Coordinates of C-alpha atoms and ligand atoms in Angstrom, one line a residue:
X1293 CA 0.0 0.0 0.0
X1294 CA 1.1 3.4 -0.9
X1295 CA 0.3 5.7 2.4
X1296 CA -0.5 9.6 2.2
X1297 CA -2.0 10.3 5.3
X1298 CA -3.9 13.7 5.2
X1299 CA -5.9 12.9 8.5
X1300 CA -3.2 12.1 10.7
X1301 CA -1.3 15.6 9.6
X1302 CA -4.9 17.4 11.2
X1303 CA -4.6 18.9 14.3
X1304 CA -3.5 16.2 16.7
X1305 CA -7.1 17.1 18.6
X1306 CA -9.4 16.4 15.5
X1307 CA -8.6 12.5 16.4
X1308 CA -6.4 10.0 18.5
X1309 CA -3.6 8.1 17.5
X1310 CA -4.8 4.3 18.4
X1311 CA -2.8 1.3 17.3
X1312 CA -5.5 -2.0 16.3
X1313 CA -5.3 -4.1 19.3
X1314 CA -3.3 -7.6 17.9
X1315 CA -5.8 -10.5 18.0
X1316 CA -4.6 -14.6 19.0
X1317 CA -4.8 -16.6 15.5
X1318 CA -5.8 -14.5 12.3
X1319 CA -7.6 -15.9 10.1
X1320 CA -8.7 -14.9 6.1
X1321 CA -12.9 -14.7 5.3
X1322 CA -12.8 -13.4 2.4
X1323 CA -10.7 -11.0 0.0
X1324 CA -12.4 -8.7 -2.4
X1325 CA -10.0 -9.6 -5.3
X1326 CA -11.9 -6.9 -7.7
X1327 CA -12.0 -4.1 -5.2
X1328 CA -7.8 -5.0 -4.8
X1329 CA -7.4 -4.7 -8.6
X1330 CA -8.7 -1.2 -8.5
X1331 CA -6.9 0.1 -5.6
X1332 CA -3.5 -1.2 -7.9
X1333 CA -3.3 -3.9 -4.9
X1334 CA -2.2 -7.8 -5.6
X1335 CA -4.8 -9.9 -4.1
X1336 CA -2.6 -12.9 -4.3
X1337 CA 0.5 -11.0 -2.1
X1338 CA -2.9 -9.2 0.3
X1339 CA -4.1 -13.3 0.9
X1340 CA -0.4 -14.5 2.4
X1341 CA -0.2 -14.2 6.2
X1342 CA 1.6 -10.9 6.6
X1343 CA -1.5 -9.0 4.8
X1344 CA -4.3 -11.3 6.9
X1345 CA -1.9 -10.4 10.1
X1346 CA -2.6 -6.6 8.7
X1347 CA -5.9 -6.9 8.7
X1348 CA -6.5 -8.8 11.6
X1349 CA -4.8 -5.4 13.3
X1350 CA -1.6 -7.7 14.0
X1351 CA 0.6 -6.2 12.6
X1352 CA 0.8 -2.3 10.8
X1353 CA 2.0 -1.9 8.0
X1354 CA 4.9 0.6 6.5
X1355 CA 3.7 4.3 6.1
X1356 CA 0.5 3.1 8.3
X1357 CA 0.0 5.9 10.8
X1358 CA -3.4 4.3 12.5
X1359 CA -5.9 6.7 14.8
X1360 CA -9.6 6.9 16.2
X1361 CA -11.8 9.7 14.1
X1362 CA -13.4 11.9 16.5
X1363 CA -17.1 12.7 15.6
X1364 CA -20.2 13.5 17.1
X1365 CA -24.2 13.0 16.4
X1366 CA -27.8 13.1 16.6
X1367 CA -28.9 9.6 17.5
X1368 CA -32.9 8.6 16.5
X1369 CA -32.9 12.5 17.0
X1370 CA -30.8 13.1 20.1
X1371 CA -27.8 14.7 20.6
X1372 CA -24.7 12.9 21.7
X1373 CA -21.7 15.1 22.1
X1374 CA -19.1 12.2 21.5
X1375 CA -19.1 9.4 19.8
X1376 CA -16.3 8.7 17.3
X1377 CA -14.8 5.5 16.1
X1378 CA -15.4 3.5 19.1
X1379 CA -13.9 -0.1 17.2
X1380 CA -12.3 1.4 14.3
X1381 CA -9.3 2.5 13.5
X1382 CA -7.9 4.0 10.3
X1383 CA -4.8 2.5 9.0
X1384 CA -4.4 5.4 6.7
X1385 CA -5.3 6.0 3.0
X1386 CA -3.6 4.3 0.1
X1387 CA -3.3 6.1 -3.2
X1388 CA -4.3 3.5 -5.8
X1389 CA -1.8 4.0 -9.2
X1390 CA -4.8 6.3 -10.7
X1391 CA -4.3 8.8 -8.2
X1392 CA -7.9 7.5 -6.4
X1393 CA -7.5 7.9 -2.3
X1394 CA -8.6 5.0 -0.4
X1395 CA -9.0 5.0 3.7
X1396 CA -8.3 1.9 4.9
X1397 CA -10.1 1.0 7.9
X1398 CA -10.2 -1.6 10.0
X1399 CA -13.2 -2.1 11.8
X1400 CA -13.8 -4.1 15.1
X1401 CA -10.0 -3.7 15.5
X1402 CA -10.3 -3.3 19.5
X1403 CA -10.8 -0.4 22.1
X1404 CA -10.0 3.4 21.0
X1405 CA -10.2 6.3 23.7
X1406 CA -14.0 6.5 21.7
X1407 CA -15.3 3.4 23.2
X1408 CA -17.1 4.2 25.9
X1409 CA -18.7 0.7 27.3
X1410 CA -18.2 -1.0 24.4
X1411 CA -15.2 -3.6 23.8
X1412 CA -14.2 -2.0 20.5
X1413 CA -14.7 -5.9 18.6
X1414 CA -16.9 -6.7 16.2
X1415 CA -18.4 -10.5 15.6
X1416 CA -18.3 -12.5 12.7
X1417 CA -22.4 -12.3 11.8
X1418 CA -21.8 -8.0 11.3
X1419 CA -18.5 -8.2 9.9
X1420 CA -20.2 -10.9 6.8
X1421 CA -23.4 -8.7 6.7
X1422 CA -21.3 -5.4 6.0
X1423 CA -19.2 -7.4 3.9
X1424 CA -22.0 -9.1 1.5
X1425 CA -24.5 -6.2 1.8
X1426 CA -22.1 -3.0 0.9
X1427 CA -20.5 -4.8 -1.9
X1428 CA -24.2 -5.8 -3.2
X1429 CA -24.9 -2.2 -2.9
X1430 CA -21.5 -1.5 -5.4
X1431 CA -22.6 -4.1 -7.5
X1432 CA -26.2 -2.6 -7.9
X1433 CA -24.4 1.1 -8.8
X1434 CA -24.9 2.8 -5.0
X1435 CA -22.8 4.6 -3.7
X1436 CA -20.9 3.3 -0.6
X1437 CA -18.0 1.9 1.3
X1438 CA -16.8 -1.3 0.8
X1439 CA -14.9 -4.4 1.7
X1440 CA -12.0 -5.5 1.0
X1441 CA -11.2 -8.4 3.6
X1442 CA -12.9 -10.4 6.4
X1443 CA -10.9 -12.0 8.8
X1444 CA -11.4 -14.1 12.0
X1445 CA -9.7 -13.6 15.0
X1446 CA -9.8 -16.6 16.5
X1447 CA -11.0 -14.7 20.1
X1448 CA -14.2 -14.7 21.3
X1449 CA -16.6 -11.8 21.4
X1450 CA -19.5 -11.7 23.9
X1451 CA -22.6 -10.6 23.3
X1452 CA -26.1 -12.5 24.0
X1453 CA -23.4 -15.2 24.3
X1454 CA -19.6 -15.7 22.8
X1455 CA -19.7 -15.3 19.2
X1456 CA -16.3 -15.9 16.9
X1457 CA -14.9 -12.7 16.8
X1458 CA -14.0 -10.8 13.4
X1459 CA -12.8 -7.7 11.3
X1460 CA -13.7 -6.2 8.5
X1461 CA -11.1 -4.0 6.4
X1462 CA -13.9 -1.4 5.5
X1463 CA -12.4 1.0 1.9
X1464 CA -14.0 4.4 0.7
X1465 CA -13.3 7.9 -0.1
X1466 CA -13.5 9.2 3.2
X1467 CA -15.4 8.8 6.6
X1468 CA -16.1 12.2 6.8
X1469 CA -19.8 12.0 8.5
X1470 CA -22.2 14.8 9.1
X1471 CA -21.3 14.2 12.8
X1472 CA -17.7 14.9 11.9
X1473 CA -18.6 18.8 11.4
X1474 CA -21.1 18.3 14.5
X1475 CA -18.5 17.7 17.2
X1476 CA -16.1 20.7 15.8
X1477 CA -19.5 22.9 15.1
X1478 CA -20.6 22.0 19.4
X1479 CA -16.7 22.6 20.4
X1480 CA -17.3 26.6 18.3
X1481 CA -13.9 25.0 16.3
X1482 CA -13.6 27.3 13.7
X1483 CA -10.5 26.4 11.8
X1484 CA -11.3 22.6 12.3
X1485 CA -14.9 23.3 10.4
X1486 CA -12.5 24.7 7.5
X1487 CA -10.1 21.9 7.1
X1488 CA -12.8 19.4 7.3
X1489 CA -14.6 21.5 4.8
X1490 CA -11.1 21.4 3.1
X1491 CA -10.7 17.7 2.9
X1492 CA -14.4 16.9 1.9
X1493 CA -14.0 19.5 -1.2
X1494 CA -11.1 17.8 -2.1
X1495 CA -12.1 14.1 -1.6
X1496 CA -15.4 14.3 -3.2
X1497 CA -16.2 17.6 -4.6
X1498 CA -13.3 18.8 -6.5
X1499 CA -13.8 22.0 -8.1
X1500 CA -16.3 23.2 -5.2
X1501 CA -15.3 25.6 -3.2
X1502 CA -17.0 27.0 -0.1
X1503 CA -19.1 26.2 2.8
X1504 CA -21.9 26.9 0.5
X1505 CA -20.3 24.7 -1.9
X1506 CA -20.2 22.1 0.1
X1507 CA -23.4 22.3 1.6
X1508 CA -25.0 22.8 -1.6
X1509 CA -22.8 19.2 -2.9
X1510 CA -23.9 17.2 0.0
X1511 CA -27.7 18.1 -0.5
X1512 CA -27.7 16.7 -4.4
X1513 CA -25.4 13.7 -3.1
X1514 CA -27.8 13.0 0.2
X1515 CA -30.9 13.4 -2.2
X1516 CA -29.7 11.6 -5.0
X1517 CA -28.3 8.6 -2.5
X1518 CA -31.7 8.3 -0.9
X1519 CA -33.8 8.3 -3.8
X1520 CA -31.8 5.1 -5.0
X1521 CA -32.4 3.1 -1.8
X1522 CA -35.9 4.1 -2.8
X1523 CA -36.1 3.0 -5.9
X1524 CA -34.3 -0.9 -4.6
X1525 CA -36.5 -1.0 -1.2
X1526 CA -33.6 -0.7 0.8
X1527 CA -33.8 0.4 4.1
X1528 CA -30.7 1.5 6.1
X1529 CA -32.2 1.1 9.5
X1530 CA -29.7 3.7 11.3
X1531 CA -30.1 7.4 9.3
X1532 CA -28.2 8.7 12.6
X1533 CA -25.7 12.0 11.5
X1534 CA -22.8 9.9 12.4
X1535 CA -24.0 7.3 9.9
X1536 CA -24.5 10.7 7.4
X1537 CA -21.6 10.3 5.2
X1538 CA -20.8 13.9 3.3
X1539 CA -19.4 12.5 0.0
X1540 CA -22.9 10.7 -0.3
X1541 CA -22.2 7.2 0.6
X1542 CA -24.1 4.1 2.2
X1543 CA -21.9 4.1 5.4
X1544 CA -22.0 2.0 8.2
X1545 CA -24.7 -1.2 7.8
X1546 CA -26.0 -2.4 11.1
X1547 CA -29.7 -3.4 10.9
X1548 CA -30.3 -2.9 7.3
X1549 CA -32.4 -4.7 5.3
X1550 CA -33.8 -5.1 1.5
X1551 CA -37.4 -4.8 2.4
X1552 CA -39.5 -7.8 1.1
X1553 CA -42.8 -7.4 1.1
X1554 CA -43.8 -3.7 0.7
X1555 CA -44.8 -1.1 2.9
X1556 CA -44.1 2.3 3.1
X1557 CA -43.8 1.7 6.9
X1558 CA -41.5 -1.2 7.1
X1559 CA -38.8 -1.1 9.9
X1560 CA -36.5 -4.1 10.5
X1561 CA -34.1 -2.8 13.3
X1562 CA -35.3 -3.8 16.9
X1563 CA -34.0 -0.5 18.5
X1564 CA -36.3 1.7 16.1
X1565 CA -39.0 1.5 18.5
X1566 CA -40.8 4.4 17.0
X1567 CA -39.7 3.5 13.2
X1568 CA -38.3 6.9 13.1
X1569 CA -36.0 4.9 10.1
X1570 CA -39.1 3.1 8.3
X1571 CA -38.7 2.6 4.7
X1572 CA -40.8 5.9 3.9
X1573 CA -39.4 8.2 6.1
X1574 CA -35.4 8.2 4.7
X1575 CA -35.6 11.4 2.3
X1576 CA -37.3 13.4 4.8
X1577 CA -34.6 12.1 7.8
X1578 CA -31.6 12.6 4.9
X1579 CA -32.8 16.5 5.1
X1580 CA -32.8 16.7 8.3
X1581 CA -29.9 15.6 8.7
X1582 CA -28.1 17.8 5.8
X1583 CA -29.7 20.6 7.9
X1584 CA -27.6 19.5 10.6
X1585 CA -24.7 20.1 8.8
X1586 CA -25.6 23.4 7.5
X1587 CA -25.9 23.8 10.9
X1588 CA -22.9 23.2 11.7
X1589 CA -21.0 25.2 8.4
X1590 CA -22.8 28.3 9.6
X1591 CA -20.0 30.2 11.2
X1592 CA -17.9 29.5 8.1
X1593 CA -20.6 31.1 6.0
X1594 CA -21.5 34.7 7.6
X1595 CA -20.1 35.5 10.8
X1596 CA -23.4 37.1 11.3
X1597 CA -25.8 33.6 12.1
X1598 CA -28.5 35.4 10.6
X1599 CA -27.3 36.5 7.3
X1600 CA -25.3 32.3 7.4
X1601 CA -29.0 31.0 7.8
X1602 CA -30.7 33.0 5.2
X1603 CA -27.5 32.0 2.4
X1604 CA -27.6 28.2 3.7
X1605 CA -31.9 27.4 3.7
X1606 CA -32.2 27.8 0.2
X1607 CA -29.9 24.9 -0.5
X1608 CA -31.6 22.6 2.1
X1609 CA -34.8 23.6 1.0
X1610 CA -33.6 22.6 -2.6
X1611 CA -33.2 18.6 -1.5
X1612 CA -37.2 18.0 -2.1
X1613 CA -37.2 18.9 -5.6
X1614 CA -33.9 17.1 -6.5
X1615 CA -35.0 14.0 -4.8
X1616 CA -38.3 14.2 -6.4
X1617 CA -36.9 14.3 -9.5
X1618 CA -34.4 11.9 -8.9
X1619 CA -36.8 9.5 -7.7
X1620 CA -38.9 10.1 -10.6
X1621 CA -36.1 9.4 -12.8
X1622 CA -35.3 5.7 -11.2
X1623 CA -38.7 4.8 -10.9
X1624 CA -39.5 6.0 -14.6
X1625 CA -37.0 3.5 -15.7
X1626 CA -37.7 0.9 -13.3
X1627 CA -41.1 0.6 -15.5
X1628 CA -39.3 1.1 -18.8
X1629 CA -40.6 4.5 -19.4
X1630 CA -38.0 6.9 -21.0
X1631 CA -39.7 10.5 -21.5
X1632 CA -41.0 12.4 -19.2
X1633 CA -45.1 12.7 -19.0
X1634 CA -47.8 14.2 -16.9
X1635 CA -49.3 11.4 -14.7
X1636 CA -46.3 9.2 -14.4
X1637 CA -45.8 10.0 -10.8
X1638 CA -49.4 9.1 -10.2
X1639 CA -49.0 5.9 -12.4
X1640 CA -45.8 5.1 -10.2
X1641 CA -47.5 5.1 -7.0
X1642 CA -50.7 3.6 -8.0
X1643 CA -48.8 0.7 -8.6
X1644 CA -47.1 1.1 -5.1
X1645 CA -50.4 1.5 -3.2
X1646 CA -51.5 -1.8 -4.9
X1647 CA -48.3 -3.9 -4.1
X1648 CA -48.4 -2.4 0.1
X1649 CA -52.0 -3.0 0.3
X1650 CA -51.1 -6.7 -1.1
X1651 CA -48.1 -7.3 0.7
X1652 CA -46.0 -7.8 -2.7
X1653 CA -42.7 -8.2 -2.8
X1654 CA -40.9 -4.9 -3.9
X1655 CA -38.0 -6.5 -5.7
X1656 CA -39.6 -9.4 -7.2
X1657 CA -42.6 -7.5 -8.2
X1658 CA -40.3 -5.0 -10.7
X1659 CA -38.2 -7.6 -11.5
X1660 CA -40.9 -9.8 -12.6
X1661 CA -42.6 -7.0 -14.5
X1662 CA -39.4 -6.9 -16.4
X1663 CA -39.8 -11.0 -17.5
X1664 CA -43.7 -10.2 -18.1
X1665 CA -44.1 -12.7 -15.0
X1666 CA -46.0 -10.3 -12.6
X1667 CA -49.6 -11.0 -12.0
X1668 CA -48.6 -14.2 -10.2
X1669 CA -47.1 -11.9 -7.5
X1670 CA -49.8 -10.0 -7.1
X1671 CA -52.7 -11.9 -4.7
X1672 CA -55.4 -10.6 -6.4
X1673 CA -54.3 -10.8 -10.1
X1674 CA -56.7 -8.0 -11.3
X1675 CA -55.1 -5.8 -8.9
X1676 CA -52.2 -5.9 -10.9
X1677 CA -54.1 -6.3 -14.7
X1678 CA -55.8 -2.7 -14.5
X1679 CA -52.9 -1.4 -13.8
X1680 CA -51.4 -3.2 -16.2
X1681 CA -53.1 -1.4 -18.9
X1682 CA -52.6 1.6 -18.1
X1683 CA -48.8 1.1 -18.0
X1684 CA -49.2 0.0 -21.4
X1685 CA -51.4 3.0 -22.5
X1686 CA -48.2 4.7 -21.2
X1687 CA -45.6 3.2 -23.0
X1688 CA -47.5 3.1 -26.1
X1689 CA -47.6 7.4 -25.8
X1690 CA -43.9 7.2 -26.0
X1691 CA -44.2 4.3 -29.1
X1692 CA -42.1 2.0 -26.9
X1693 CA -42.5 -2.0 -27.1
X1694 CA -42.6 -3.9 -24.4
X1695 CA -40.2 -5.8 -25.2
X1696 CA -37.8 -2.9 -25.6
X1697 CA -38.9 -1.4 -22.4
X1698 CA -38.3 -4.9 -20.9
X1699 CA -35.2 -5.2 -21.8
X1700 CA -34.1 -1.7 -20.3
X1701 CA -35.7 -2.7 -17.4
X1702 CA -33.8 -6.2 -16.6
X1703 CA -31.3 -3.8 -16.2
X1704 CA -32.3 -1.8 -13.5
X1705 CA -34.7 -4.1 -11.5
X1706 CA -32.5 -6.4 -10.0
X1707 CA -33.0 -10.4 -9.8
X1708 CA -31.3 -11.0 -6.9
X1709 CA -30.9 -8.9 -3.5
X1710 CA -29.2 -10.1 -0.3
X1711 CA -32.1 -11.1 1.4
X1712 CA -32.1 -11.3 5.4
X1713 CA -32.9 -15.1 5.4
X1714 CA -29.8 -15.6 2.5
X1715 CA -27.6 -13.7 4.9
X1716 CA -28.6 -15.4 8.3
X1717 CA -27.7 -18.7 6.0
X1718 CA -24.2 -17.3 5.6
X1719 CA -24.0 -16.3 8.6
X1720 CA -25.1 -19.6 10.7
X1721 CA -22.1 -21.7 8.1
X1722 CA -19.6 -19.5 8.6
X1723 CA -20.1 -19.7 12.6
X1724 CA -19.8 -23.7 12.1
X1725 CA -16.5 -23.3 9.8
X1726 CA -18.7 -23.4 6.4
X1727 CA -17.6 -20.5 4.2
X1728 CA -19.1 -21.8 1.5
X1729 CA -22.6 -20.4 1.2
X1730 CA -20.8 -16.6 2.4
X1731 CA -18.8 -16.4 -1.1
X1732 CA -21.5 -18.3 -3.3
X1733 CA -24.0 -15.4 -1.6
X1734 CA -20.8 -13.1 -3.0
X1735 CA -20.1 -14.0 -6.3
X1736 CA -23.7 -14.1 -7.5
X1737 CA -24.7 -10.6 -6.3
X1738 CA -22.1 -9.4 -7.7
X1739 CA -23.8 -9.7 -11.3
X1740 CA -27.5 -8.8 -9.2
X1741 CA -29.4 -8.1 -13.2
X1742 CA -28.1 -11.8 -14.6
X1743 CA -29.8 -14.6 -12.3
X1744 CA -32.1 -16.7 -14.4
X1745 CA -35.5 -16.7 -13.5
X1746 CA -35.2 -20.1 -12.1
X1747 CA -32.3 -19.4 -9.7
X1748 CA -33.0 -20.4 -6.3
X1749 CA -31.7 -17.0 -4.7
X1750 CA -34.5 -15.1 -6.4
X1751 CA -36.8 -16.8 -3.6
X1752 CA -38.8 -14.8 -1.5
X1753 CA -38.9 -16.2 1.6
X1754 CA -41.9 -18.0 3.0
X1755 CA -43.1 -16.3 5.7
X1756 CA -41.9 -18.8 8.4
X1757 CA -38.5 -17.8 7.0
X1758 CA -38.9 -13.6 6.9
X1759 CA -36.4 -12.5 9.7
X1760 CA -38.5 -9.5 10.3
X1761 CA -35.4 -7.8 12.2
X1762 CA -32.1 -7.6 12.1
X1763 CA -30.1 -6.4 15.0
X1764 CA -27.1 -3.5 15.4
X1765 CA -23.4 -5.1 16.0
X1766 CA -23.3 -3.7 19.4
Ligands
LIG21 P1 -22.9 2.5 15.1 O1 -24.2 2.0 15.7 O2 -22.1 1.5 14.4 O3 -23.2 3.7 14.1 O4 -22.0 3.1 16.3 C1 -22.4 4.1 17.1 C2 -21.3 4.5 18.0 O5 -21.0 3.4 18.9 C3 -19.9 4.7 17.3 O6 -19.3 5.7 18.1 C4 -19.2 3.4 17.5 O7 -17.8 3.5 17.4 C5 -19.7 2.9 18.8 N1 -19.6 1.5 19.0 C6 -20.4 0.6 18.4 N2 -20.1 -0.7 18.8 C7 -19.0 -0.6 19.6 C8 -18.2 -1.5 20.3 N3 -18.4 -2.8 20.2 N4 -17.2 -1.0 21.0 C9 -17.0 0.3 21.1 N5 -17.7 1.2 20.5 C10 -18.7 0.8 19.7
LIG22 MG1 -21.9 4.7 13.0

């Protein structure tokens, strides 16, 4: 790995310098041999024990100069002062042969001065979850971190009970979270607002310059992010500003879940109590919390507050109309439509009402629309033919075939999803030694638009099987 470390040359108080705490027998999960090929890394030499002892937070490598990012955060609303990486710690960020920067994280790598109660590990069930769901979410054209190794650490972690300890080598463009600007914004730090401002122009908005710029950046990258976990049923579970990544990334998966059957309401995580994260409220959460950071840019926009609030509400205020229209976009082409009419957002969700009030499921629903196999998903067929007609009434006004409009579509309705059940099942093997089902789950989401209509991972689940909630790594 080639090491430029911009964090660690921050103000030594933006962070703490934390070595990974070594761990008894390393041991590799998986390698993302793709993901290694773009960062101009050799997955062969990253899979021989020196790399998995790297990984494992053995042993850190040259130029590494590993610390604890210090962030704050609204959690399901509240304000928590300090949180930070509480069993993370970055190794540093490689620069990949095209220039690309990569932080390389390690996470469940042991106790930081951010860990509060907790024990700083992770177990093996999150670490495969992250691992399978974020590079799904790649594979699928989302924006997010990703994975680029799982290994054991042959220690125990305790939980409900002892679990098999792991780590995850998390990758991405930064890990600069709303909550990052929150804890500088409480602390009234001035010149640390302008170098993280700095850094998150340069990482992910170059040619931006600006609070303003910023603000105005993460709005179209928060709406635009959101409107995509719309438009696959995805819900992240957590929205919390420390989970509010600035470059417009999925960032840290805990309870998330590909929703199956839909509902506008549907929660999976067992600590939403008040489904404050249900599928249908994310865009208006993802504004609220982009206002947080606007918050927090103020004093970098007008030393006079009130002048700083009047510059920065426009730009929140613009997130409805671009998600709107982002939403109308992926949901116009989920159905094959190209143009833009009148009526197609009322065509959209009159198709929506039908599947919630039916209990269809979201991804097989489009997906089968795509392979002209949809009325059988829908419990009351005719529920699905009126509809039917008038989405062909609609494609006929822009003198598109079905068959062309299929074929559009197979492309962005995907066939396979990690489902919570498929997970689990990965999950449960690798716990008995069985890694098996974990990179066969792998390598066919990977390609999520190929799987023929007959392959067994395109299963709903029965409903015996639905794991209705999924619960956060802690
Ligand atoms: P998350 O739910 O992953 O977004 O984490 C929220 C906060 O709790 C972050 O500050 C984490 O670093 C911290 N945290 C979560 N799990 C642990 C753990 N096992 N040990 C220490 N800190 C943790
Ligand atoms: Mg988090």
């Amino acid at each position: 790995m080639q090491f430029d470390n911009s964090y660690a040359r921050l103000p030594a108080h933006m962070f703490a310098r934390q070595d990974p705490t070594p761990v008894a027998a390393p041991g590799l999960i998986g390698l993302n041999a793709g993901l290694a090929q773009d960062m101009g890394l050799d997955p062969d030499e990253l899979s021989l024990p020196d790399w998995i002892a790297v990984f494992a937070g053995n042993r850190v490598p040259p130029g590494a100069e590993p610390l604890a990012q210090a962030y704050a955060g609204h959690q399901f609303g509240n304000w928590v002062p300090q949180l930070g990486d509480g069993r993370a710690v970055l190794l540093g960020e490689h620069v990949g042969p095209d220039g690309r920067r990569w932080d390389i994280q390690l996470k469940g790598a042991g106790r930081t001065p951010f860990s509060r109660m907790g024990d700083g590990r992770a177990w093996v069930g999150p670490v495969i979850r992250e691992y399978i769901v974020s590079e799904a979410m790649h594979a699928l054209g989302v924006p997010t971190t990703r994975a680029l190794a799982a290994v054991s650490t042959g220690e125990p972690v305790y939980r409900e009970g002892a679990m098999p300890g792991a780590v995850l080598t998390r990758v991405a463009s930064s890990h600069l979270r709303v909550g990052t600007f929150q804890y500088f914004a409480a602390r009234q730090d001035t010149d640390a607002l302008r170098r993280l401002t700095d850094m998150a122009l340069g990482r992910h908005y170059p040619g931006t310059t600006g609070a303003l710029g910023l603000l105005e950046q993460v709005t179209t990258a928060q709406a635009r992010l959101v409107a995509q976990w719309m438009a696959l049923g995805f819900i992240h579970g957590v929205m919390n500003t420390d989970n509010a990544h600035v470059g417009g990334l999925t960032i840290d998966y805990g309870p998330c879940a590909f929703m199956d059957a839909y509902h506008p309401g549907r929660v999976f995580s067992s600590i939403d109590q008040m489904g404050r994260y249900a599928y249908g409220n994310q865009p208006q959460i993802a504004v609220w919390n982009v206002a947080q950071l606007a918050s927090s840019l103020l004093p970098l926009i007008d030393p006079d507050e009130a002048a700083a609030v009047e510059a920065a509400t426009p730009l929140v205020h613009g997130f409805a109309d671009i998600y709107q229209a982002e939403w109308l976009t992926r949901f116009r082409a989920k159905l094959g439509l190209v143009r833009a009419l009148d009526g197609d957002q009322a065509l959209i969700e009159s198709l929506l009402d039908r599947m919630a009030r039916l209990g269809v499921d979201f991804t097989r629903a489009f997906r089968c629309l795509a392979e002209g196999t949809a009325a059988a998903e829908f419990p009351e067929p005719e529920a699905f033919t009126t509809w039917q007609a008038d989405w062909h009434a609609r494609l006929a006004a822009e003198g598109r075939s079905l068959t062309d409009a299929q074929a559009t579509m197979r492309r962005v309705n995907p066939a396979i999803i990690p489902r919570n059940h498929q997970i689990e099942a990965a999950i449960t093997a690798a716990v008995a030694g069985d890694l098996v089902p974990f990179h066969a789950l792998n390598a066919a989401l990977a390609a999520p638009f190929d799987a023929a209509p007959d392959d067994p991972l395109r299963a709903a689940p029965a409903p015996a099987e639905i794991i209705r909630r999924t619960f956060c790594g802690t």
